[in-house]
């Protein structure tokens, strides 16, 4: 099979294409690209193939191709483009042009080496809130569904008003348009389908480091206290050994405190939470908005509904309702290699049941008894109030590292 040339092209078509690249295109026997890209070459004499649907089908079509083939794609094909998918499947040489993101920052007059880059092109916006929160500068690749106005409405729903937006449309083309917006303005504006959004922080926003104070969370009343306390929460999250791309389950999420702190660590991953109490579900939703976390929240009793969740790297179980066996059957089976299960137990009976159930399923457990006391003023003096002792059971599959 001959090496395929993958050439990046801008919104202006052939106008800024190097002559060498243009010659390669016209000397090829098969030209592959999207409808918009192929329309730039109406006088092409060879065979054309329009990219539609699955890229895996395109790979199979080209795998045994003997014709001189060129693929054309937008901007830099290796930046959220088809090049990253094709590179390890086909023999390709990549020849990029200026990407839409480069154009956008140039039009803004802003440096871009310190920016965060996110694509919602053909992707869900789920989890976008925690990925953006706290970033100084974010470039977002959009599509017709996840448009600038949809992004603005999404961010406003999480109160992220410290950002202003720059939208570059048809960058490099004849009908190019660049505008700055406040999010409220962007929510009501209309845009060309080809655009890039850049968010820039213009004022300080709220910040919550690990170990959010308990009283920051909305809690059930009058039964206030149904929350994993800050000190226990930090120890439990440490035991989960999360990383930026972790997939996390929070079973019995209640106020959502553990799920929220986990999501702020696993910003590039995903968090799934389940809660059986309808009132707590509503409280959790309010906390998610306040702390700018967008996760999958399900009303139900585990292990039901867990089949809707992606396989986890980490599972936190805050309550078992006495049915630890069926729950661990699912969690232990679905847990990824080197994953962790952390269980909080209040009673020695639950501790014994959990450790034995884990052992039966090939897991070894480390147990920490956390006995926490907090200072409290009394007149001119200080005393300590003890919190309920908690057993933190951290388990891993035998044989995992």
Coordinates of C-alpha atoms in Angstrom, one line a residue:
X1 CA 0.0 0.0 0.0
X2 CA 1.3 3.5 -0.9
X3 CA 1.7 6.1 1.8
X4 CA -1.4 8.4 2.0
X5 CA -0.9 12.1 2.2
X6 CA -3.2 13.8 4.8
X7 CA -3.4 17.5 4.0
X8 CA -4.8 20.2 6.2
X9 CA -6.9 22.9 4.5
X10 CA -8.4 26.2 5.7
X11 CA -11.8 27.8 5.3
X12 CA -10.4 29.7 2.2
X13 CA -9.9 26.4 0.3
X14 CA -7.1 26.5 -2.2
X15 CA -6.3 30.2 -1.6
X16 CA -3.7 29.7 1.1
X17 CA -2.7 26.1 0.2
X18 CA 1.0 25.8 -0.7
X19 CA 1.6 25.1 -4.4
X20 CA 3.3 21.8 -3.5
X21 CA 0.3 20.5 -1.6
X22 CA -2.1 21.6 -4.4
X23 CA 0.1 19.7 -6.9
X24 CA -0.1 16.6 -4.8
X25 CA -3.8 16.8 -4.7
X26 CA -4.2 17.2 -8.5
X27 CA -1.6 14.4 -9.2
X28 CA -3.5 12.0 -6.9
X29 CA -5.8 9.3 -8.2
X30 CA -8.2 9.3 -5.3
X31 CA -9.2 12.3 -3.3
X32 CA -10.9 11.8 0.1
X33 CA -12.6 14.4 2.3
X34 CA -15.8 15.9 3.6
X35 CA -18.3 17.4 1.2
X36 CA -17.2 20.9 2.0
X37 CA -13.5 20.1 1.4
X38 CA -14.1 18.3 -1.9
X39 CA -16.2 21.2 -3.1
X40 CA -13.0 23.3 -3.1
X41 CA -11.7 21.2 -6.0
X42 CA -14.6 21.0 -8.6
X43 CA -12.0 20.5 -11.4
X44 CA -10.4 17.5 -9.9
X45 CA -10.1 14.7 -12.5
X46 CA -9.6 11.6 -10.4
X47 CA -11.9 9.5 -8.2
X48 CA -13.4 11.2 -5.1
X49 CA -14.6 9.6 -1.9
X50 CA -16.8 11.6 0.5
X51 CA -16.2 10.9 4.2
X52 CA -19.5 10.0 5.8
X53 CA -20.2 8.2 9.1
X54 CA -17.8 5.7 10.6
X55 CA -14.1 6.3 10.2
X56 CA -13.5 2.6 10.7
X57 CA -15.3 2.0 7.4
X58 CA -13.0 4.5 5.8
X59 CA -10.0 2.7 7.1
X60 CA -11.2 -0.6 5.7
X61 CA -11.9 1.1 2.4
X62 CA -8.3 2.5 2.2
X63 CA -6.4 -0.3 3.8
X64 CA -5.8 -2.1 0.5
X65 CA -6.0 0.9 -1.8
X66 CA -3.4 0.9 -4.6
X67 CA -4.2 4.3 -6.1
X68 CA -2.2 7.4 -5.2
X69 CA -4.4 8.8 -2.4
X70 CA -4.7 12.2 -0.7
X71 CA -7.1 12.9 2.2
X72 CA -8.0 16.6 2.9
X73 CA -9.2 17.7 6.3
X74 CA -9.6 21.0 8.3
X75 CA -6.7 22.8 9.7
X76 CA -4.3 20.6 11.6
X77 CA -5.6 17.0 11.2
X78 CA -3.7 15.9 14.4
X79 CA -5.5 18.4 16.6
X80 CA -8.9 16.9 17.5
X81 CA -9.0 15.8 13.8
X82 CA -9.1 12.5 11.9
X83 CA -5.3 12.3 11.8
X84 CA -5.0 11.1 15.3
X85 CA -7.4 8.2 14.5
X86 CA -5.8 7.3 11.1
X87 CA -2.2 7.6 12.2
X88 CA -1.8 4.2 13.8
X89 CA -4.1 2.4 11.3
X90 CA -2.8 3.6 7.9
X91 CA 0.5 4.6 6.5
X92 CA 0.0 8.4 6.4
X93 CA 2.1 11.6 6.1
X94 CA 0.5 14.6 7.7
X95 CA 0.8 18.1 6.2
X96 CA -1.1 20.6 8.5
X97 CA -2.2 24.1 7.9
X98 CA -3.1 26.8 10.5
X99 CA -5.8 25.4 12.8
X100 CA -9.0 27.3 13.7
X101 CA -7.7 27.6 17.2
X102 CA -4.5 29.3 16.0
X103 CA -6.6 31.6 13.9
X104 CA -8.9 32.5 16.8
X105 CA -6.1 33.4 19.2
X106 CA -4.4 35.4 16.5
X107 CA -7.6 37.4 15.9
X108 CA -7.9 38.0 19.7
X109 CA -4.2 39.0 19.9
X110 CA -3.8 36.5 22.7
X111 CA -1.0 33.9 23.4
X112 CA -2.3 30.4 23.4
X113 CA 0.4 28.2 24.8
X114 CA -1.2 28.6 28.3
X115 CA -4.8 27.7 27.2
X116 CA -6.8 24.6 27.9
X117 CA -8.3 22.9 24.9
X118 CA -11.6 21.1 24.8
X119 CA -13.7 19.6 22.0
X120 CA -17.4 19.1 22.2
X121 CA -17.6 18.6 18.4
X122 CA -19.6 15.3 18.1
X123 CA -19.2 14.8 21.9
X124 CA -21.5 15.3 24.9
X125 CA -21.0 18.3 27.1
X126 CA -21.3 16.1 30.1
X127 CA -18.6 17.0 32.6
X128 CA -17.7 20.2 30.9
X129 CA -18.4 22.3 34.0
X130 CA -15.6 20.8 36.1
X131 CA -13.2 20.7 33.2
X132 CA -13.6 24.5 32.7
X133 CA -14.0 25.6 36.3
X134 CA -10.9 27.5 37.5
X135 CA -9.2 27.7 34.1
X136 CA -7.9 31.1 33.0
X137 CA -8.3 30.5 29.3
X138 CA -10.2 27.8 27.4
X139 CA -10.6 27.1 23.7
X140 CA -13.6 25.0 22.8
X141 CA -14.3 23.3 19.4
X142 CA -18.0 23.3 18.8
X143 CA -20.6 21.8 16.5
X144 CA -24.2 22.6 15.4
X145 CA -25.7 21.1 18.6
X146 CA -23.0 22.2 21.0
X147 CA -23.1 25.7 19.6
X148 CA -21.8 28.9 21.3
X149 CA -25.2 29.8 22.6
X150 CA -25.8 26.3 23.9
X151 CA -22.4 26.5 25.7
X152 CA -23.3 29.9 27.1
X153 CA -26.6 28.6 28.6
X154 CA -24.8 25.6 30.0
X155 CA -22.2 27.7 31.7
X156 CA -24.7 30.1 33.1
X157 CA -26.6 27.3 34.6
X158 CA -23.5 26.7 36.8
X159 CA -23.1 30.4 37.6
X160 CA -19.8 30.7 35.7
X161 CA -20.2 34.4 35.0
X162 CA -16.5 35.2 35.5
X163 CA -15.8 34.3 31.9
X164 CA -16.2 36.4 28.8
X165 CA -16.2 34.7 25.4
X166 CA -14.6 35.3 22.0
X167 CA -16.3 33.6 19.0
X168 CA -14.5 33.3 15.7
X169 CA -16.7 32.2 12.8
X170 CA -15.5 30.9 9.4
X171 CA -11.9 31.8 10.4
X172 CA -9.7 32.4 7.4
X173 CA -12.7 32.5 5.0
X174 CA -14.3 35.3 3.1
X175 CA -17.2 35.6 5.5
X176 CA -15.0 35.5 8.6
X177 CA -16.5 37.2 11.7
X178 CA -15.0 37.7 15.2
X179 CA -16.9 39.0 18.2
X180 CA -16.5 39.3 22.0
X181 CA -19.5 38.4 24.2
X182 CA -20.6 38.3 27.8
X183 CA -22.2 34.9 28.3
X184 CA -25.7 36.4 28.7
X185 CA -25.3 38.0 25.2
X186 CA -23.9 34.9 23.7
X187 CA -26.8 32.8 24.9
X188 CA -29.2 34.8 22.7
X189 CA -26.9 35.3 19.6
X190 CA -26.8 33.2 16.4
X191 CA -23.7 31.8 14.8
X192 CA -22.3 30.2 11.7
X193 CA -21.8 26.4 12.1
X194 CA -18.1 26.8 11.6
X195 CA -16.8 28.5 14.8
X196 CA -14.4 28.4 17.7
X197 CA -15.2 29.6 21.2
X198 CA -12.5 31.0 23.6
X199 CA -13.4 31.6 27.2
X200 CA -11.3 34.1 29.1
X201 CA -11.6 34.7 32.9
X202 CA -12.0 38.3 33.6
X203 CA -12.5 38.2 37.4
X204 CA -12.0 35.7 40.2
X205 CA -14.5 32.9 40.6
X206 CA -15.2 30.7 43.7
X207 CA -12.6 28.0 44.6
X208 CA -13.0 24.9 46.6
X209 CA -9.7 23.0 47.5
X210 CA -9.9 19.4 48.6
X211 CA -11.7 19.1 51.9
X212 CA -14.8 21.4 51.4
X213 CA -16.3 22.4 54.8
X214 CA -19.4 20.4 55.6
X215 CA -21.5 23.5 56.2
X216 CA -20.8 24.6 52.5
X217 CA -23.1 21.7 51.4
X218 CA -26.8 22.0 51.3
X219 CA -28.0 19.2 53.6
X220 CA -31.3 17.5 54.6
X221 CA -33.2 19.2 57.4
X222 CA -34.1 18.6 60.2
X223 CA -31.8 15.5 59.9
X224 CA -28.7 17.6 59.2
X225 CA -25.6 15.5 59.3
X226 CA -26.3 12.9 56.6
X227 CA -23.0 13.7 54.9
X228 CA -19.6 12.2 54.7
X229 CA -17.7 14.5 57.1
X230 CA -14.8 16.5 55.6
X231 CA -12.0 14.6 57.4
X232 CA -13.5 11.2 56.5
X233 CA -14.2 12.4 53.0
X234 CA -10.6 13.4 52.4
X235 CA -9.3 10.1 53.8
X236 CA -11.7 8.1 51.7
X237 CA -10.9 10.0 48.5
X238 CA -7.2 9.5 49.1
X239 CA -7.9 5.7 49.4
X240 CA -9.6 5.7 46.0
X241 CA -6.4 6.8 44.4
X242 CA -8.0 8.9 41.7
X243 CA -6.4 10.4 38.7
X244 CA -7.5 13.0 36.1
X245 CA -9.2 10.4 33.9
X246 CA -10.7 8.2 36.6
X247 CA -14.2 6.7 36.2
X248 CA -15.8 6.9 39.6
X249 CA -19.0 5.4 41.1
X250 CA -20.5 6.9 44.3
X251 CA -23.1 4.6 45.7
X252 CA -25.4 6.2 48.2
X253 CA -24.3 9.7 47.3
X254 CA -26.8 11.6 49.5
X255 CA -25.6 15.2 49.4
X256 CA -23.1 14.4 46.7
X257 CA -20.1 15.5 48.8
X258 CA -17.8 12.6 47.8
X259 CA -18.9 12.6 44.2
X260 CA -18.3 16.4 43.9
X261 CA -14.8 16.2 45.4
X262 CA -14.0 13.2 43.2
X263 CA -15.2 15.0 40.1
X264 CA -12.9 17.9 40.8
X265 CA -9.9 15.5 40.7
X266 CA -11.2 13.3 37.8
X267 CA -11.9 16.3 35.6
X268 CA -11.2 14.4 32.4
X269 CA -12.9 11.2 33.5
X270 CA -16.5 10.6 34.6
X271 CA -18.4 10.3 37.8
X272 CA -21.6 8.3 38.3
X273 CA -23.7 8.7 41.5
X274 CA -26.8 6.8 42.7
X275 CA -29.1 7.7 45.6
X276 CA -32.4 6.0 46.7
X277 CA -33.9 9.0 48.6
X278 CA -35.8 11.4 46.3
X279 CA -35.3 14.3 48.7
X280 CA -31.6 13.8 48.8
X281 CA -31.5 13.6 45.0
X282 CA -32.9 17.2 44.8
X283 CA -30.4 18.4 47.5
X284 CA -27.6 16.7 45.5
X285 CA -28.6 18.5 42.3
X286 CA -28.4 21.9 44.1
X287 CA -25.0 21.1 45.4
X288 CA -23.8 20.0 41.9
X289 CA -24.8 23.5 40.6
X290 CA -23.2 25.3 43.5
X291 CA -19.9 23.4 43.2
X292 CA -19.9 23.4 39.3
X293 CA -19.9 19.6 38.9
X294 CA -21.7 17.9 36.0
X295 CA -22.0 14.2 36.7
X296 CA -24.5 11.4 36.0
X297 CA -26.9 11.2 38.9
X298 CA -29.5 8.4 39.1
X299 CA -32.4 8.0 41.5
X300 CA -32.5 4.4 42.5
X301 CA -31.2 1.7 44.8
X302 CA -27.9 -0.1 43.9
X303 CA -27.1 -2.6 42.5
X304 CA -30.1 -1.7 40.2
X305 CA -29.2 0.9 37.5
X306 CA -25.4 0.2 37.7
X307 CA -25.5 -1.4 34.3
X308 CA -26.0 2.1 32.9
X309 CA -22.6 3.2 34.3
X310 CA -19.3 2.9 32.6
X311 CA -16.8 0.4 34.2
X312 CA -15.2 2.1 37.2
X313 CA -11.6 2.7 38.2
X314 CA -12.9 3.5 41.7
X315 CA -16.0 2.8 43.7
X316 CA -17.1 4.6 46.9
X317 CA -19.8 2.9 48.9
X318 CA -21.2 5.2 51.6
X319 CA -24.0 3.0 52.6
X320 CA -25.1 -0.6 51.9
X321 CA -28.6 -0.8 53.6
X322 CA -27.5 -4.3 54.8
X323 CA -27.2 -5.8 51.3
X324 CA -23.5 -5.8 50.7
X325 CA -23.3 -9.1 48.9
X326 CA -25.3 -8.3 45.7
X327 CA -23.8 -4.9 45.5
X328 CA -20.2 -6.2 45.7
X329 CA -21.0 -8.8 43.1
X330 CA -21.5 -6.0 40.6
X331 CA -18.8 -3.7 41.8
X332 CA -16.1 -6.4 42.0
X333 CA -17.0 -7.8 38.6
X334 CA -17.1 -4.4 36.8
X335 CA -14.0 -2.8 38.5
X336 CA -11.1 -2.2 36.1
X337 CA -7.7 -3.7 36.7
X338 CA -5.8 -1.9 39.5
X339 CA -9.1 -0.3 40.6
X340 CA -10.1 0.4 44.2
X341 CA -13.2 0.0 46.2
X342 CA -13.7 2.1 49.4
X343 CA -16.4 1.4 51.9
X344 CA -17.3 3.5 54.9
X345 CA -18.8 1.5 57.8
X346 CA -20.2 2.9 61.0
X347 CA -20.8 -0.5 62.8
X348 CA -18.6 -3.4 63.5
X349 CA -21.2 -5.7 61.9
X350 CA -21.0 -3.9 58.6
X351 CA -17.2 -3.9 58.9
X352 CA -17.2 -7.7 59.4
X353 CA -19.7 -8.3 56.5
X354 CA -17.8 -6.1 54.1
X355 CA -14.4 -7.6 54.8
X356 CA -15.7 -11.1 54.5
X357 CA -17.6 -10.4 51.3
X358 CA -14.6 -8.8 49.7
X359 CA -12.4 -11.7 50.7
X360 CA -14.9 -14.2 49.1
X361 CA -14.6 -12.2 45.9
X362 CA -10.9 -12.2 45.7
X363 CA -10.2 -8.8 47.2
X364 CA -7.9 -7.9 50.1
X365 CA -8.8 -5.0 52.4
X366 CA -6.9 -2.5 54.4
X367 CA -8.9 -0.9 57.3
X368 CA -8.5 2.4 58.9
X369 CA -10.4 3.4 62.0
X370 CA -10.9 7.1 61.9
X371 CA -11.7 8.7 65.2
X372 CA -12.0 12.5 64.6
X373 CA -12.6 15.2 67.2
X374 CA -13.1 18.9 66.3
X375 CA -12.3 21.8 68.6
X376 CA -15.2 23.8 70.0
X377 CA -15.0 27.0 72.2
X378 CA -16.5 26.9 75.6
X379 CA -16.4 30.3 77.3
X380 CA -12.7 31.4 77.2
X381 CA -11.6 27.8 76.8
X382 CA -11.5 25.1 74.1
X383 CA -12.9 21.6 74.2
X384 CA -13.2 18.8 71.6
X385 CA -16.4 17.3 70.2
X386 CA -15.9 13.7 68.8
X387 CA -17.4 12.7 65.5
X388 CA -18.7 9.1 65.1
X389 CA -15.9 6.7 64.5
X390 CA -15.8 5.4 60.9
X391 CA -14.2 2.3 59.5
X392 CA -12.6 3.1 56.1
X393 CA -12.2 -0.1 54.1
X394 CA -10.0 0.2 51.1
X395 CA -9.9 -2.9 48.9
X396 CA -8.1 -4.0 45.8
X397 CA -8.3 -7.2 43.8
X398 CA -5.6 -9.8 44.8
X399 CA -2.8 -9.8 42.2
X400 CA -3.3 -6.1 41.2
X401 CA -0.4 -3.8 41.7

